[in-house]
């Protein structure tokens, strides 16, 4: 699945992190950028989809129109304050 990012979502909160409010998989959570590929390349969406499938664990593709990129992302935890807690 590819979610088109609005222009405001292409700016990162931190390096490698962005928010895509319209993405049903990310559900408003920040996502970690795993891989980027230009939308202009031959079969670039298929390559991004393959990278996302290989990465697993919720990885999927966003499309950043202002950057002209397909971006493979993995959604972050719902509450990072509980990360690592048993």
JSON list of C-alpha atoms in Angstrom, two decimals:
[
{"chain": "A", "resi": 1, "resn": "UNK", "atom": "CA", "xyz": [0.00, 0.00, 0.00]},
{"chain": "A", "resi": 2, "resn": "UNK", "atom": "CA", "xyz": [1.27, 3.46, -0.86]},
{"chain": "A", "resi": 3, "resn": "UNK", "atom": "CA", "xyz": [0.15, 6.51, 1.11]},
{"chain": "A", "resi": 4, "resn": "UNK", "atom": "CA", "xyz": [0.70, 9.91, -0.46]},
{"chain": "A", "resi": 5, "resn": "UNK", "atom": "CA", "xyz": [2.21, 12.29, 2.07]},
{"chain": "A", "resi": 6, "resn": "UNK", "atom": "CA", "xyz": [0.91, 15.84, 2.27]},
{"chain": "A", "resi": 7, "resn": "UNK", "atom": "CA", "xyz": [3.59, 18.54, 1.84]},
{"chain": "A", "resi": 8, "resn": "UNK", "atom": "CA", "xyz": [3.75, 19.14, 5.60]},
{"chain": "A", "resi": 9, "resn": "UNK", "atom": "CA", "xyz": [4.56, 15.47, 6.22]},
{"chain": "A", "resi": 10, "resn": "UNK", "atom": "CA", "xyz": [7.75, 15.59, 4.15]},
{"chain": "A", "resi": 11, "resn": "UNK", "atom": "CA", "xyz": [9.55, 17.63, 6.80]},
{"chain": "A", "resi": 12, "resn": "UNK", "atom": "CA", "xyz": [11.00, 15.46, 9.52]},
{"chain": "A", "resi": 13, "resn": "UNK", "atom": "CA", "xyz": [10.59, 15.97, 13.26]},
{"chain": "A", "resi": 14, "resn": "UNK", "atom": "CA", "xyz": [14.00, 14.37, 13.70]},
{"chain": "A", "resi": 15, "resn": "UNK", "atom": "CA", "xyz": [16.44, 12.96, 11.15]},
{"chain": "A", "resi": 16, "resn": "UNK", "atom": "CA", "xyz": [14.85, 9.96, 9.46]},
{"chain": "A", "resi": 17, "resn": "UNK", "atom": "CA", "xyz": [11.47, 10.41, 11.18]},
{"chain": "A", "resi": 18, "resn": "UNK", "atom": "CA", "xyz": [8.28, 11.80, 9.67]},
{"chain": "A", "resi": 19, "resn": "UNK", "atom": "CA", "xyz": [4.55, 11.84, 10.34]},
{"chain": "A", "resi": 20, "resn": "UNK", "atom": "CA", "xyz": [1.91, 10.97, 7.73]},
{"chain": "A", "resi": 21, "resn": "UNK", "atom": "CA", "xyz": [-1.46, 11.87, 9.23]},
{"chain": "A", "resi": 22, "resn": "UNK", "atom": "CA", "xyz": [-3.41, 10.24, 6.38]},
{"chain": "A", "resi": 23, "resn": "UNK", "atom": "CA", "xyz": [-1.74, 6.82, 6.65]},
{"chain": "A", "resi": 24, "resn": "UNK", "atom": "CA", "xyz": [-4.04, 4.17, 8.15]},
{"chain": "A", "resi": 25, "resn": "UNK", "atom": "CA", "xyz": [-1.10, 1.89, 8.96]},
{"chain": "A", "resi": 26, "resn": "UNK", "atom": "CA", "xyz": [0.92, 4.55, 10.81]},
{"chain": "A", "resi": 27, "resn": "UNK", "atom": "CA", "xyz": [-2.30, 5.80, 12.49]},
{"chain": "A", "resi": 28, "resn": "UNK", "atom": "CA", "xyz": [-0.78, 9.18, 13.39]},
{"chain": "A", "resi": 29, "resn": "UNK", "atom": "CA", "xyz": [2.42, 7.70, 14.85]},
{"chain": "A", "resi": 30, "resn": "UNK", "atom": "CA", "xyz": [5.81, 8.97, 13.72]},
{"chain": "A", "resi": 31, "resn": "UNK", "atom": "CA", "xyz": [7.46, 6.61, 11.26]},
{"chain": "A", "resi": 32, "resn": "UNK", "atom": "CA", "xyz": [11.10, 5.74, 10.72]},
{"chain": "A", "resi": 33, "resn": "UNK", "atom": "CA", "xyz": [12.41, 6.09, 7.16]},
{"chain": "A", "resi": 34, "resn": "UNK", "atom": "CA", "xyz": [14.11, 2.87, 6.11]},
{"chain": "A", "resi": 35, "resn": "UNK", "atom": "CA", "xyz": [14.67, 3.42, 2.38]},
{"chain": "A", "resi": 36, "resn": "UNK", "atom": "CA", "xyz": [14.06, 6.07, -0.29]},
{"chain": "A", "resi": 37, "resn": "UNK", "atom": "CA", "xyz": [13.87, 5.78, -4.06]},
{"chain": "A", "resi": 38, "resn": "UNK", "atom": "CA", "xyz": [13.03, 8.35, -6.74]},
{"chain": "A", "resi": 39, "resn": "UNK", "atom": "CA", "xyz": [9.56, 8.01, -8.23]},
{"chain": "A", "resi": 40, "resn": "UNK", "atom": "CA", "xyz": [11.05, 8.60, -11.69]},
{"chain": "A", "resi": 41, "resn": "UNK", "atom": "CA", "xyz": [12.97, 5.34, -11.92]},
{"chain": "A", "resi": 42, "resn": "UNK", "atom": "CA", "xyz": [11.71, 2.31, -13.82]},
{"chain": "A", "resi": 43, "resn": "UNK", "atom": "CA", "xyz": [9.70, 0.00, -11.55]},
{"chain": "A", "resi": 44, "resn": "UNK", "atom": "CA", "xyz": [10.63, 2.15, -8.53]},
{"chain": "A", "resi": 45, "resn": "UNK", "atom": "CA", "xyz": [7.31, 1.52, -6.75]},
{"chain": "A", "resi": 46, "resn": "UNK", "atom": "CA", "xyz": [7.73, -2.24, -7.19]},
{"chain": "A", "resi": 47, "resn": "UNK", "atom": "CA", "xyz": [11.26, -1.99, -5.78]},
{"chain": "A", "resi": 48, "resn": "UNK", "atom": "CA", "xyz": [10.04, 0.05, -2.79]},
{"chain": "A", "resi": 49, "resn": "UNK", "atom": "CA", "xyz": [7.23, -2.49, -2.19]},
{"chain": "A", "resi": 50, "resn": "UNK", "atom": "CA", "xyz": [9.77, -5.33, -2.29]},
{"chain": "A", "resi": 51, "resn": "UNK", "atom": "CA", "xyz": [12.02, -3.55, 0.23]},
{"chain": "A", "resi": 52, "resn": "UNK", "atom": "CA", "xyz": [9.02, -3.00, 2.52]},
{"chain": "A", "resi": 53, "resn": "UNK", "atom": "CA", "xyz": [7.99, -6.66, 2.27]},
{"chain": "A", "resi": 54, "resn": "UNK", "atom": "CA", "xyz": [11.54, -7.77, 3.08]},
{"chain": "A", "resi": 55, "resn": "UNK", "atom": "CA", "xyz": [11.77, -5.38, 6.05]},
{"chain": "A", "resi": 56, "resn": "UNK", "atom": "CA", "xyz": [8.50, -6.70, 7.51]},
{"chain": "A", "resi": 57, "resn": "UNK", "atom": "CA", "xyz": [7.21, -5.59, 10.92]},
{"chain": "A", "resi": 58, "resn": "UNK", "atom": "CA", "xyz": [4.70, -3.12, 9.48]},
{"chain": "A", "resi": 59, "resn": "UNK", "atom": "CA", "xyz": [7.04, -1.59, 6.89]},
{"chain": "A", "resi": 60, "resn": "UNK", "atom": "CA", "xyz": [5.17, -0.01, 3.98]},
{"chain": "A", "resi": 61, "resn": "UNK", "atom": "CA", "xyz": [5.54, 2.66, 1.31]},
{"chain": "A", "resi": 62, "resn": "UNK", "atom": "CA", "xyz": [4.67, 6.36, 1.51]},
{"chain": "A", "resi": 63, "resn": "UNK", "atom": "CA", "xyz": [4.92, 8.69, -1.48]},
{"chain": "A", "resi": 64, "resn": "UNK", "atom": "CA", "xyz": [6.41, 12.10, -0.82]},
{"chain": "A", "resi": 65, "resn": "UNK", "atom": "CA", "xyz": [5.25, 14.35, -3.66]},
{"chain": "A", "resi": 66, "resn": "UNK", "atom": "CA", "xyz": [7.40, 17.39, -2.76]},
{"chain": "A", "resi": 67, "resn": "UNK", "atom": "CA", "xyz": [10.54, 15.21, -2.64]},
{"chain": "A", "resi": 68, "resn": "UNK", "atom": "CA", "xyz": [9.52, 13.05, -5.65]},
{"chain": "A", "resi": 69, "resn": "UNK", "atom": "CA", "xyz": [10.29, 9.91, -3.60]},
{"chain": "A", "resi": 70, "resn": "UNK", "atom": "CA", "xyz": [8.80, 6.62, -2.56]},
{"chain": "A", "resi": 71, "resn": "UNK", "atom": "CA", "xyz": [9.75, 6.18, 1.08]},
{"chain": "A", "resi": 72, "resn": "UNK", "atom": "CA", "xyz": [9.73, 2.83, 2.89]},
{"chain": "A", "resi": 73, "resn": "UNK", "atom": "CA", "xyz": [8.78, 3.46, 6.51]},
{"chain": "A", "resi": 74, "resn": "UNK", "atom": "CA", "xyz": [8.12, 1.50, 9.68]},
{"chain": "A", "resi": 75, "resn": "UNK", "atom": "CA", "xyz": [5.59, 2.96, 12.16]},
{"chain": "A", "resi": 76, "resn": "UNK", "atom": "CA", "xyz": [6.92, 3.78, 15.61]},
{"chain": "A", "resi": 77, "resn": "UNK", "atom": "CA", "xyz": [5.55, 2.58, 18.93]},
{"chain": "A", "resi": 78, "resn": "UNK", "atom": "CA", "xyz": [2.28, 4.04, 20.18]},
{"chain": "A", "resi": 79, "resn": "UNK", "atom": "CA", "xyz": [3.96, 5.10, 23.43]},
{"chain": "A", "resi": 80, "resn": "UNK", "atom": "CA", "xyz": [7.73, 5.31, 23.24]},
{"chain": "A", "resi": 81, "resn": "UNK", "atom": "CA", "xyz": [7.86, 5.95, 27.01]},
{"chain": "A", "resi": 82, "resn": "UNK", "atom": "CA", "xyz": [7.01, 2.28, 27.55]},
{"chain": "A", "resi": 83, "resn": "UNK", "atom": "CA", "xyz": [9.60, 0.96, 25.11]},
{"chain": "A", "resi": 84, "resn": "UNK", "atom": "CA", "xyz": [11.69, -1.79, 26.66]},
{"chain": "A", "resi": 85, "resn": "UNK", "atom": "CA", "xyz": [9.34, -2.26, 29.61]},
{"chain": "A", "resi": 86, "resn": "UNK", "atom": "CA", "xyz": [8.43, -5.88, 30.46]}
]
